[in-house]
Amino acid sequence: MRHWIFFLVIALCGAGLDLVSKQVVLDKVPYQEEIQIIPGYLSFGHIYNEGIVFGKFSDAKKVWLIVSILAVPIIVGVFASVKNPRWLWVVTMGLILAGTLGNLYDRAAYEKVRDFIKFTYDSRHVWPLFNLADSYICMGVLLLSVEMIFFDEKKKEKWKESSKKNG
């Protein structure tokens, strides 16, 4: 039960922080303008993304809304499928759900996702604007990869068996 509580706290607090941050920043930054936070490296902008990653497939707004809606029960179902989850699994799935909920809200309320974080790592390289929800999903997928590669018990058993055969 405590895994469920922690999972839901991460998801709901993360989604809430995403939505509040979008509202606060976008209320202060005019549309298509930006405010320097760390000159040359970090600024807050104000754009809308009607598609998915890097604005791709923006002509399919309704599809992305449906995909987002369907993703929520799938994420919860995948989380529920693990009987005794490790803390890394709980955090991972909580982050992915938080990001999904944050961007789902935007798609439902605005038919697009509000983005505002802009990184520049030299004068010629600017990362496309994103939001906290996008960051949660990326961090969740990274942690999920770590979980699957290093902590999956089935893979550990196979590795041990192959080590015994080869050693």
mmCIF file of C-alpha atoms in Angstrom:
data_model
loop_
_atom_site.group_PDB
_atom_site.id
_atom_site.type_symbol
_atom_site.label_atom_id
_atom_site.label_comp_id
_atom_site.label_asym_id
_atom_site.label_seq_id
_atom_site.Cartn_x
_atom_site.Cartn_y
_atom_site.Cartn_z
ATOM 1 C CA MET A 1 0.000 0.000 0.000
ATOM 2 C CA ARG A 2 2.826 2.445 0.782
ATOM 3 C CA HIS A 3 4.173 1.931 -2.755
ATOM 4 C CA TRP A 4 0.834 3.073 -4.148
ATOM 5 C CA ILE A 5 0.788 6.124 -1.898
ATOM 6 C CA PHE A 6 4.341 7.101 -2.859
ATOM 7 C CA PHE A 7 3.582 6.500 -6.564
ATOM 8 C CA LEU A 8 0.470 8.692 -6.427
ATOM 9 C CA VAL A 9 2.180 11.419 -4.383
ATOM 10 C CA ILE A 10 4.993 11.639 -6.943
ATOM 11 C CA ALA A 11 2.528 11.682 -9.841
ATOM 12 C CA LEU A 12 0.121 14.237 -8.389
ATOM 13 C CA CYS A 13 2.740 16.542 -6.863
ATOM 14 C CA GLY A 14 4.823 16.390 -10.046
ATOM 15 C CA ALA A 15 1.841 17.172 -12.265
ATOM 16 C CA GLY A 16 0.807 19.980 -9.922
ATOM 17 C CA LEU A 17 4.295 21.495 -9.948
ATOM 18 C CA ASP A 18 4.356 21.281 -13.741
ATOM 19 C CA LEU A 19 1.010 23.070 -14.086
ATOM 20 C CA VAL A 20 1.852 25.759 -11.518
ATOM 21 C CA SER A 21 5.265 26.422 -13.101
ATOM 22 C CA LYS A 22 3.699 26.783 -16.552
ATOM 23 C CA GLN A 23 1.091 29.210 -15.262
ATOM 24 C CA VAL A 24 3.523 31.336 -13.248
ATOM 25 C CA VAL A 25 6.136 31.634 -15.979
ATOM 26 C CA LEU A 26 3.739 32.103 -18.880
ATOM 27 C CA ASP A 27 1.846 34.808 -16.975
ATOM 28 C CA LYS A 28 5.127 36.753 -16.756
ATOM 29 C CA VAL A 29 6.657 36.047 -20.162
ATOM 30 C CA PRO A 30 4.858 37.439 -23.232
ATOM 31 C CA TYR A 31 4.044 34.968 -26.026
ATOM 32 C CA GLN A 32 7.064 34.135 -28.212
ATOM 33 C CA GLU A 33 9.405 36.186 -26.047
ATOM 34 C CA GLU A 34 11.894 35.116 -23.386
ATOM 35 C CA ILE A 35 13.494 36.240 -20.145
ATOM 36 C CA GLN A 36 17.133 35.402 -19.442
ATOM 37 C CA ILE A 37 17.632 33.488 -16.200
ATOM 38 C CA ILE A 38 21.302 32.557 -16.638
ATOM 39 C CA PRO A 39 22.533 34.607 -19.616
ATOM 40 C CA GLY A 40 23.789 32.418 -22.426
ATOM 41 C CA TYR A 41 22.532 29.187 -20.824
ATOM 42 C CA LEU A 42 18.988 29.281 -19.447
ATOM 43 C CA SER A 43 15.959 31.368 -20.222
ATOM 44 C CA PHE A 44 12.218 31.103 -19.872
ATOM 45 C CA GLY A 45 10.237 31.501 -23.060
ATOM 46 C CA HIS A 46 6.595 31.199 -23.995
ATOM 47 C CA ILE A 47 5.473 28.921 -26.814
ATOM 48 C CA TYR A 48 2.840 26.291 -27.502
ATOM 49 C CA ASN A 49 3.514 22.850 -28.912
ATOM 50 C CA GLU A 50 0.572 21.369 -30.799
ATOM 51 C CA GLY A 51 2.405 18.156 -31.651
ATOM 52 C CA ILE A 52 4.739 15.850 -29.809
ATOM 53 C CA VAL A 53 8.536 15.844 -29.448
ATOM 54 C CA PHE A 54 10.001 18.991 -31.054
ATOM 55 C CA GLY A 55 6.561 19.938 -32.395
ATOM 56 C CA LYS A 56 6.341 16.991 -34.790
ATOM 57 C CA PHE A 57 2.930 15.862 -36.075
ATOM 58 C CA SER A 58 1.125 19.021 -34.978
ATOM 59 C CA ASP A 59 -1.733 18.295 -37.366
ATOM 60 C CA ALA A 60 -2.833 15.368 -35.149
ATOM 61 C CA LYS A 61 -3.824 17.275 -31.966
ATOM 62 C CA LYS A 62 -6.859 15.084 -31.268
ATOM 63 C CA VAL A 63 -4.803 11.920 -31.700
ATOM 64 C CA TRP A 64 -2.253 13.106 -29.119
ATOM 65 C CA LEU A 65 -5.056 13.942 -26.703
ATOM 66 C CA ILE A 66 -6.475 10.430 -27.085
ATOM 67 C CA VAL A 67 -3.020 8.872 -26.747
ATOM 68 C CA SER A 68 -2.457 10.889 -23.551
ATOM 69 C CA ILE A 69 -5.815 9.822 -22.120
ATOM 70 C CA LEU A 70 -5.118 6.162 -22.905
ATOM 71 C CA ALA A 71 -1.599 6.385 -21.482
ATOM 72 C CA VAL A 72 -2.841 7.117 -17.948
ATOM 73 C CA PRO A 73 -4.586 3.764 -17.278
ATOM 74 C CA ILE A 74 -1.788 1.942 -19.099
ATOM 75 C CA ILE A 75 0.854 3.512 -16.827
ATOM 76 C CA VAL A 76 -1.229 2.714 -13.740
ATOM 77 C CA GLY A 77 -1.753 -0.849 -15.008
ATOM 78 C CA VAL A 78 1.950 -1.364 -15.652
ATOM 79 C CA PHE A 79 2.713 -0.042 -12.162
ATOM 80 C CA ALA A 80 0.093 -2.366 -10.650
ATOM 81 C CA SER A 81 1.530 -5.373 -12.499
ATOM 82 C CA VAL A 82 4.597 -5.414 -10.234
ATOM 83 C CA LYS A 83 3.715 -7.055 -6.923
ATOM 84 C CA ASN A 84 6.606 -5.877 -4.738
ATOM 85 C CA PRO A 85 8.115 -2.901 -6.556
ATOM 86 C CA ARG A 86 11.514 -1.515 -5.650
ATOM 87 C CA TRP A 87 11.700 2.201 -4.838
ATOM 88 C CA LEU A 88 13.297 2.908 -8.234
ATOM 89 C CA TRP A 89 10.270 1.402 -9.996
ATOM 90 C CA VAL A 90 7.888 3.500 -7.869
ATOM 91 C CA VAL A 91 9.774 6.725 -8.603
ATOM 92 C CA THR A 92 10.145 5.879 -12.288
ATOM 93 C CA MET A 93 6.474 5.193 -12.848
ATOM 94 C CA GLY A 94 5.441 8.154 -10.684
ATOM 95 C CA LEU A 95 7.543 10.505 -12.810
ATOM 96 C CA ILE A 96 6.182 9.116 -16.068
ATOM 97 C CA LEU A 97 2.604 9.473 -14.802
ATOM 98 C CA ALA A 98 3.317 13.015 -13.527
ATOM 99 C CA GLY A 99 4.579 14.097 -16.943
ATOM 100 C CA THR A 100 1.717 12.417 -18.729
ATOM 101 C CA LEU A 101 -0.860 14.099 -16.478
ATOM 102 C CA GLY A 102 0.743 17.537 -16.838
ATOM 103 C CA ASN A 103 0.794 17.437 -20.614
ATOM 104 C CA LEU A 104 -2.628 15.736 -20.754
ATOM 105 C CA TYR A 105 -4.117 18.661 -18.852
ATOM 106 C CA ASP A 106 -2.628 21.094 -21.377
ATOM 107 C CA ARG A 107 -3.887 19.079 -24.346
ATOM 108 C CA ALA A 108 -7.393 18.894 -22.853
ATOM 109 C CA ALA A 109 -7.559 22.544 -21.722
ATOM 110 C CA TYR A 110 -5.636 24.287 -24.531
ATOM 111 C CA GLU A 111 -5.356 21.708 -27.350
ATOM 112 C CA LYS A 112 -1.589 22.212 -27.125
ATOM 113 C CA VAL A 113 1.202 21.896 -24.586
ATOM 114 C CA ARG A 114 2.682 24.978 -22.922
ATOM 115 C CA ASP A 115 6.496 25.025 -23.051
ATOM 116 C CA PHE A 116 8.829 27.521 -21.406
ATOM 117 C CA ILE A 117 12.268 26.127 -20.417
ATOM 118 C CA LYS A 118 15.036 26.953 -22.892
ATOM 119 C CA PHE A 119 18.634 25.760 -22.635
ATOM 120 C CA THR A 120 21.463 27.117 -24.774
ATOM 121 C CA TYR A 121 24.800 25.335 -24.571
ATOM 122 C CA ASP A 122 26.654 27.711 -26.841
ATOM 123 C CA SER A 123 25.519 30.485 -29.098
ATOM 124 C CA ARG A 124 24.719 28.088 -31.951
ATOM 125 C CA HIS A 125 23.024 25.252 -30.055
ATOM 126 C CA VAL A 126 19.622 25.844 -28.517
ATOM 127 C CA TRP A 127 17.538 23.019 -27.139
ATOM 128 C CA PRO A 128 13.854 23.351 -28.143
ATOM 129 C CA LEU A 129 11.640 24.702 -25.379
ATOM 130 C CA PHE A 130 10.123 22.152 -23.008
ATOM 131 C CA ASN A 131 8.390 21.976 -19.621
ATOM 132 C CA LEU A 132 8.671 20.075 -16.352
ATOM 133 C CA ALA A 133 6.269 17.372 -17.578
ATOM 134 C CA ASP A 134 8.610 16.628 -20.485
ATOM 135 C CA SER A 135 11.512 16.437 -18.023
ATOM 136 C CA TYR A 136 9.610 14.013 -15.776
ATOM 137 C CA ILE A 137 8.887 11.707 -18.697
ATOM 138 C CA CYS A 138 12.523 11.775 -19.847
ATOM 139 C CA MET A 139 13.848 11.163 -16.325
ATOM 140 C CA GLY A 140 11.295 8.379 -15.855
ATOM 141 C CA VAL A 141 12.292 6.657 -19.081
ATOM 142 C CA LEU A 142 15.987 6.970 -18.165
ATOM 143 C CA LEU A 143 15.338 5.474 -14.726
ATOM 144 C CA LEU A 144 13.160 2.762 -16.290
ATOM 145 C CA SER A 145 16.074 1.840 -18.531
ATOM 146 C CA VAL A 146 18.398 1.670 -15.524
ATOM 147 C CA GLU A 147 15.824 -0.445 -13.670
ATOM 148 C CA MET A 148 15.448 -2.857 -16.579
ATOM 149 C CA ILE A 149 19.158 -3.156 -17.304
ATOM 150 C CA PHE A 150 20.587 -3.365 -13.800
ATOM 151 C CA PHE A 151 17.821 -4.426 -11.443
ATOM 152 C CA ASP A 152 15.545 -6.779 -13.387
ATOM 153 C CA GLU A 153 15.661 -10.070 -11.462
ATOM 154 C CA LYS A 154 14.997 -12.243 -14.537
ATOM 155 C CA LYS A 155 17.974 -10.717 -16.330
ATOM 156 C CA LYS A 156 20.140 -11.190 -13.249
ATOM 157 C CA GLU A 157 19.226 -14.896 -13.139
ATOM 158 C CA LYS A 158 19.973 -15.354 -16.859
ATOM 159 C CA TRP A 159 23.280 -13.545 -16.434
ATOM 160 C CA LYS A 160 24.205 -15.752 -13.458
ATOM 161 C CA GLU A 161 23.280 -18.909 -15.422
ATOM 162 C CA SER A 162 25.295 -17.869 -18.470
ATOM 163 C CA SER A 163 28.253 -16.949 -16.218
ATOM 164 C CA LYS A 164 28.164 -20.431 -14.661
ATOM 165 C CA LYS A 165 28.067 -22.098 -18.085
ATOM 166 C CA ASN A 166 30.896 -19.959 -19.462
ATOM 167 C CA GLY A 167 32.996 -19.911 -16.286
#
